[in-house]
Short mmCIF file of C-alpha atoms in Angstrom, two decimals:
data_model
loop_
_atom_site.label_atom_id
_atom_site.label_comp_id
_atom_site.label_asym_id
_atom_site.label_seq_id
_atom_site.Cartn_x
_atom_site.Cartn_y
_atom_site.Cartn_z
CA MET A 1 6.53 55.72 -56.24
CA SER A 2 4.59 52.78 -55.63
CA LYS A 3 6.05 49.05 -55.03
CA ASN A 4 3.38 47.78 -57.16
CA THR A 5 2.12 44.42 -57.18
CA ILE A 6 -0.23 45.79 -59.92
CA ALA A 7 1.70 47.83 -62.17
CA GLY A 8 1.15 48.83 -65.49
CA LEU A 9 -1.98 48.70 -67.95
CA ILE A 10 -4.60 46.27 -66.70
CA THR A 11 -7.84 45.58 -69.27
CA PRO A 12 -10.89 45.02 -67.47
CA ILE A 13 -11.67 42.79 -69.99
CA LEU A 14 -15.26 42.49 -71.72
CA THR A 15 -17.11 38.89 -71.25
CA PRO A 16 -18.59 37.97 -74.74
CA PHE A 17 -22.32 37.19 -74.86
CA THR A 18 -24.31 35.23 -77.61
CA ASN A 19 -27.41 36.95 -78.58
CA ASP A 20 -29.14 34.61 -76.38
CA ASN A 21 -27.12 35.62 -73.05
CA LYS A 22 -24.95 32.92 -73.04
CA LEU A 23 -21.23 32.48 -72.57
CA ALA A 24 -19.69 32.85 -76.13
CA GLU A 25 -16.69 30.77 -74.83
CA SER A 26 -15.13 30.60 -78.52
CA LEU A 27 -14.45 34.47 -78.33
CA VAL A 28 -12.53 34.60 -75.55
CA ASP A 29 -8.94 33.48 -76.66
CA PRO A 30 -9.15 35.21 -79.99
CA PHE A 31 -10.24 38.70 -77.95
CA LEU A 32 -7.54 38.31 -75.53
CA GLN A 33 -4.91 38.02 -78.97
CA PHE A 34 -5.95 41.01 -79.73
CA LEU A 35 -5.78 42.93 -76.62
CA SER A 36 -2.25 40.74 -75.38
CA PRO A 37 0.53 42.74 -77.66
CA HIS A 38 -0.49 46.40 -76.02
CA ILE A 39 -1.28 45.27 -72.31
CA ASN A 40 0.65 43.63 -69.08
CA GLY A 41 -2.80 42.30 -67.53
CA TYR A 42 -6.46 40.90 -67.43
CA PHE A 43 -8.72 41.91 -65.24
CA VAL A 44 -11.97 39.37 -65.06
CA CYS A 45 -15.69 40.22 -64.10
CA GLY A 46 -15.31 43.30 -63.20
CA SER A 47 -17.83 45.55 -64.14
CA PHE A 48 -16.93 45.79 -67.90
CA GLY A 49 -16.59 42.43 -67.40
CA SER A 50 -20.56 41.69 -66.43
CA GLY A 51 -19.42 40.24 -63.15
CA MET A 52 -22.40 41.22 -61.42
CA MET A 53 -24.17 40.25 -64.15
CA MET A 54 -23.00 36.31 -64.20
CA GLU A 55 -23.86 33.39 -62.14
CA THR A 56 -21.17 32.11 -60.09
CA PRO A 57 -20.38 29.43 -62.06
CA GLU A 58 -20.48 31.71 -65.04
CA ARG A 59 -17.89 33.60 -63.39
CA LYS A 60 -15.87 30.43 -62.49
CA ARG A 61 -16.39 29.25 -66.17
CA ILE A 62 -14.66 33.09 -67.71
CA LEU A 63 -11.61 32.74 -65.77
CA GLU A 64 -10.91 29.31 -66.33
CA LEU A 65 -10.92 30.51 -70.19
CA VAL A 66 -8.66 33.30 -69.59
CA CYS A 67 -6.22 31.28 -67.56
CA ALA A 68 -6.32 28.73 -70.26
CA SER A 69 -5.78 31.78 -72.80
CA ASN A 70 -2.81 33.22 -70.84
CA ALA A 71 -1.14 29.46 -70.31
CA THR A 72 2.59 30.57 -70.50
CA LYS A 73 1.50 33.06 -67.37
CA GLU A 74 3.00 36.27 -69.30
CA LYS A 75 0.10 38.22 -68.50
CA MET A 76 -1.40 39.25 -64.84
CA ILE A 77 -4.41 37.86 -63.97
CA ILE A 78 -6.94 40.20 -61.04
CA VAL A 79 -10.33 38.49 -60.32
CA HIS A 80 -13.06 40.42 -59.15
CA VAL A 81 -14.71 37.98 -56.50
CA GLY A 82 -17.00 40.63 -55.32
CA THR A 83 -20.54 39.89 -54.54
CA THR A 84 -23.41 40.84 -52.47
CA SER A 85 -22.85 37.44 -49.59
CA THR A 86 -19.48 36.92 -47.95
CA ALA A 87 -20.17 32.99 -48.99
CA SER A 88 -19.80 33.45 -52.42
CA THR A 89 -17.67 36.13 -52.31
CA VAL A 90 -14.99 33.30 -50.60
CA GLU A 91 -16.26 30.75 -53.17
CA LEU A 92 -15.04 33.07 -55.93
CA ALA A 93 -11.79 33.91 -54.56
CA ALA A 94 -10.86 30.11 -53.52
CA HIS A 95 -11.38 29.38 -57.05
CA ALA A 96 -9.30 32.08 -58.38
CA GLN A 97 -6.80 30.87 -56.17
CA GLU A 98 -7.04 27.44 -57.64
CA GLN A 99 -6.73 28.94 -61.02
CA GLY A 100 -3.26 30.68 -60.26
CA ALA A 101 -4.28 34.45 -60.24
CA GLN A 102 -2.16 37.11 -59.09
CA ALA A 103 -4.47 38.85 -57.52
CA ILE A 104 -7.96 39.53 -56.03
CA ALA A 105 -10.08 42.46 -56.17
CA ALA A 106 -13.60 42.72 -54.45
CA VAL A 107 -16.06 45.80 -54.42
CA VAL A 108 -17.94 46.30 -50.76
CA PRO A 109 -20.95 43.58 -50.24
CA TYR A 110 -23.92 45.99 -52.45
CA TYR A 111 -27.55 46.19 -52.59
CA TYR A 112 -28.17 46.24 -48.88
CA PRO A 113 -26.86 49.10 -46.96
CA HIS A 114 -24.34 47.84 -44.86
CA THR A 115 -22.58 49.07 -41.51
CA ASP A 116 -18.67 49.82 -41.53
CA SER A 117 -18.38 47.09 -38.91
CA ALA A 118 -20.06 44.69 -41.39
CA ILE A 119 -18.07 45.48 -44.34
CA LEU A 120 -15.09 44.81 -41.95
CA ALA A 121 -16.05 41.71 -41.10
CA HIS A 122 -16.85 40.32 -44.91
CA PHE A 123 -13.35 41.79 -46.11
CA LYS A 124 -11.60 40.37 -42.74
CA THR A 125 -13.37 36.14 -43.91
CA LEU A 126 -12.52 37.09 -47.30
CA LEU A 127 -8.36 38.00 -46.17
CA LYS A 128 -8.11 34.48 -43.84
CA ALA A 129 -10.03 32.39 -46.95
CA THR A 130 -6.95 33.30 -49.48
CA ASP A 131 -3.21 33.69 -49.92
CA LEU A 132 -3.87 35.98 -52.88
CA PRO A 133 -3.37 39.85 -52.38
CA VAL A 134 -6.88 41.25 -51.74
CA TYR A 135 -7.53 45.00 -53.14
CA LEU A 136 -10.87 46.70 -52.28
CA TYR A 137 -12.48 47.95 -55.61
CA ASP A 138 -13.76 51.13 -54.84
CA TYR A 139 -16.48 52.45 -57.33
CA PRO A 140 -19.27 54.33 -55.12
CA ALA A 141 -21.49 54.83 -57.94
CA TYR A 142 -22.18 51.20 -58.67
CA THR A 143 -22.10 50.30 -54.88
CA ASN A 144 -23.78 52.92 -53.16
CA GLN A 145 -21.10 52.90 -50.49
CA LYS A 146 -18.73 55.52 -49.77
CA VAL A 147 -15.99 54.16 -48.40
CA GLY A 148 -15.05 56.93 -46.05
CA LEU A 149 -10.91 57.76 -44.65
CA GLU A 150 -11.59 55.57 -41.45
CA LEU A 151 -13.05 52.48 -42.83
CA PHE A 152 -10.19 52.79 -45.43
CA GLU A 153 -7.78 52.56 -42.82
CA LYS A 154 -9.13 50.02 -40.64
CA LEU A 155 -9.21 47.44 -44.39
CA ILE A 156 -5.27 48.37 -44.80
CA ALA A 157 -5.05 47.55 -41.45
CA LEU A 158 -6.90 44.34 -41.68
CA GLY A 159 -4.56 43.41 -44.64
CA VAL A 160 -5.80 44.41 -47.65
CA ARG A 161 -2.96 44.71 -49.99
CA GLY A 162 -4.22 48.14 -52.01
CA VAL A 163 -6.92 49.26 -53.85
CA LYS A 164 -8.31 49.90 -57.38
CA ASP A 165 -9.43 53.52 -57.36
CA THR A 166 -12.49 54.36 -59.21
CA THR A 167 -14.17 57.13 -57.52
CA GLY A 168 -13.47 59.57 -59.67
CA ASN A 169 -11.79 61.53 -56.91
CA LEU A 170 -8.26 62.93 -57.09
CA ASP A 171 -8.79 65.35 -53.55
CA ALA A 172 -10.03 62.02 -51.57
CA MET A 173 -7.05 59.38 -53.14
CA LYS A 174 -4.50 62.23 -52.07
CA GLU A 175 -6.07 62.51 -48.99
CA ARG A 176 -5.80 58.64 -48.62
CA LEU A 177 -2.03 59.04 -49.63
CA THR A 178 -1.38 61.58 -47.10
CA ARG A 179 -2.16 58.88 -44.30
CA ILE A 180 -1.55 55.81 -45.74
CA PRO A 181 2.00 55.91 -47.59
CA PHE A 182 2.47 53.87 -50.56
CA SER A 183 4.62 51.54 -48.37
CA GLN A 184 1.51 50.50 -47.20
CA CYS A 185 -1.15 49.82 -49.83
CA ASP A 186 -0.78 49.74 -53.55
CA TYR A 187 -2.96 52.64 -55.40
CA VAL A 188 -4.08 51.82 -58.37
CA ILE A 189 -6.34 54.53 -60.85
CA GLY A 190 -9.68 52.47 -61.78
CA THR A 191 -9.94 54.77 -65.19
CA GLU A 192 -7.67 55.81 -68.17
CA SER A 193 -9.26 59.44 -67.66
CA LEU A 194 -7.28 60.36 -64.59
CA LEU A 195 -3.99 58.56 -65.62
CA VAL A 196 -2.06 61.37 -65.98
CA PRO A 197 -2.91 63.11 -62.80
CA ALA A 198 -2.50 60.00 -61.41
CA TYR A 199 0.88 58.96 -62.64
CA ALA A 200 2.23 62.50 -61.19
CA MET A 201 1.15 61.35 -57.76
CA GLY A 202 3.10 58.02 -58.31
CA ILE A 203 0.37 55.73 -59.24
CA ARG A 204 1.71 53.01 -61.92
CA GLY A 205 -1.22 50.78 -62.00
CA CYS A 206 -3.98 51.64 -64.27
CA ILE A 207 -7.34 49.57 -65.35
CA SER A 208 -8.71 51.14 -68.18
CA GLY A 209 -12.15 50.30 -69.72
CA LEU A 210 -11.37 51.86 -72.97
CA SER A 211 -8.53 50.01 -73.10
CA ASN A 212 -11.11 46.87 -74.41
CA ALA A 213 -11.41 48.41 -77.73
CA PHE A 214 -8.36 50.88 -77.81
CA PRO A 215 -5.60 49.20 -75.94
CA GLU A 216 -2.85 50.92 -78.45
CA LEU A 217 -4.00 54.08 -77.34
CA VAL A 218 -4.09 54.10 -73.64
CA ALA A 219 -0.89 52.06 -74.06
CA GLY A 220 0.71 54.92 -76.03
CA LEU A 221 -0.53 57.08 -73.40
CA PHE A 222 1.39 54.88 -70.79
CA ASN A 223 4.45 54.73 -72.75
CA ALA A 224 4.76 58.55 -73.58
CA LEU A 225 4.27 58.54 -69.13
CA ASN A 226 6.81 56.55 -68.78
CA LEU A 227 9.42 58.38 -71.27
CA ASN A 228 7.86 61.69 -70.00
CA ASP A 229 7.29 62.84 -73.81
CA LYS A 230 5.22 65.99 -73.11
CA ALA A 231 3.93 66.00 -76.37
CA GLN A 232 2.83 63.00 -76.83
CA ILE A 233 1.31 62.76 -73.36
CA LEU A 234 -0.81 65.35 -74.83
CA LYS A 235 -1.62 63.74 -78.00
CA TYR A 236 -2.45 60.79 -76.54
CA GLN A 237 -4.61 62.49 -73.75
CA ASP A 238 -6.48 64.55 -76.27
CA VAL A 239 -7.76 61.59 -78.48
CA ILE A 240 -8.57 59.66 -75.63
CA LYS A 241 -10.69 62.40 -74.12
CA GLY A 242 -12.11 62.73 -77.80
CA VAL A 243 -12.91 59.15 -77.43
CA ARG A 244 -14.13 59.37 -74.27
CA GLN A 245 -17.01 61.74 -75.20
CA LEU A 246 -17.66 60.06 -78.46
CA MET A 247 -19.02 57.19 -76.10
CA SER A 248 -20.63 59.46 -73.95
CA ARG A 249 -23.03 59.97 -76.42
CA TYR A 250 -24.34 56.28 -75.88
CA ALA A 251 -25.05 53.87 -73.46
CA LYS A 252 -21.31 52.73 -72.59
CA MET A 253 -21.62 48.94 -72.61
CA GLU A 254 -23.51 48.31 -76.46
CA ALA A 255 -20.86 51.23 -77.40
CA ILE A 256 -17.87 49.23 -76.77
CA TYR A 257 -19.25 45.96 -78.11
CA ALA A 258 -19.72 48.18 -81.11
CA ILE A 259 -16.41 49.49 -81.27
CA LEU A 260 -14.79 46.78 -81.25
CA ALA A 261 -16.83 45.40 -84.15
CA LEU A 262 -16.12 47.80 -86.02
CA ARG A 263 -12.81 47.40 -85.88
CA GLY A 264 -13.31 43.70 -86.72
CA ILE A 265 -12.90 42.13 -83.47
CA ASP A 266 -16.11 39.82 -82.47
CA CYS A 267 -16.64 39.98 -79.10
CA GLY A 268 -20.21 39.13 -78.94
CA LYS A 269 -22.72 41.46 -77.33
CA ALA A 270 -23.38 42.45 -74.19
CA ARG A 271 -25.83 40.56 -71.70
CA ALA A 272 -29.30 41.61 -71.73
CA PRO A 273 -30.59 44.18 -70.04
CA PHE A 274 -27.81 45.65 -72.23
CA GLY A 275 -28.58 45.57 -76.26
CA PHE A 276 -27.37 46.77 -79.23
CA LEU A 277 -26.61 50.32 -80.99
CA ASP A 278 -29.07 50.48 -83.59
CA ALA A 279 -27.80 50.85 -87.44
CA GLU A 280 -28.26 54.75 -87.15
CA SER A 281 -26.14 54.68 -83.72
CA ARG A 282 -23.74 52.24 -85.14
CA GLU A 283 -23.50 54.24 -88.66
CA SER A 284 -23.07 57.65 -86.65
CA LEU A 285 -20.12 56.04 -84.37
CA ARG A 286 -18.31 54.51 -87.06
CA ASN A 287 -18.49 57.89 -89.33
CA ALA A 288 -17.33 59.56 -86.11
CA LEU A 289 -14.55 57.07 -85.67
CA PHE A 290 -13.61 57.05 -89.19
CA SER A 291 -12.94 61.36 -88.77
CA MET A 292 -10.53 60.51 -86.21
CA ASN A 293 -8.52 58.63 -88.25
CA LEU A 294 -9.52 55.52 -85.72
CA LEU A 295 -10.69 53.26 -88.58
#
């Protein structure tokens, strides 16, 4: 089992936006209070948090609001600082450290294709710029950059603490574990859909997008795994699978904001170019969730 820095259920929190695409600052604390009873921490400005759609001052402001809501430091705060440039990544990392975050994560610089040497130089600069644990946020479907085993080993050798693995590739994760054990790398699964097999591998941290809308479901699965309650594991797996299949019928970001609204939680809206689910889709979603006893 891993000697985790990041352990338990972490929510990659949505960022609330107004209808005119401004930060809906007043909605941040109530949303976190909804999540708080069920989770262990917040992952700020990740993919679900629309971090890559926000300007640097906005990303800083959201973190400040999360830290203010978490003034008692009850929850762990991990900040995604990845951007297209080294300078802005370092700027966000410095701000995260100033605000009292416990760890930072970064995707590889995206949009432009980069060599392994350039990626290593980027992370070397980031590591020198912060005292916080630095995690690779590995999401090749969004960055269009595969981090191969050799590059991954070099990143860990540089001092990268671990990885938020959102590759969806368990075989690749197993290969990494064979070469780089838990004693050298903190492995965190980046989706609730693979929590059960990841847990069996010894991974004890999960950053779950679905926990934005149904934190109690993913927390229930985590608790069942901790208790080795096979019947409850299967029960929660089935429900989570059903919700994920339902959400796949719609635009994911628009659907998760809509589910929160249906549950009576005002998290604003997704930022444009994301929009709203139309009335017919919202009604279809509501009826499906009601039939699953989730509303």
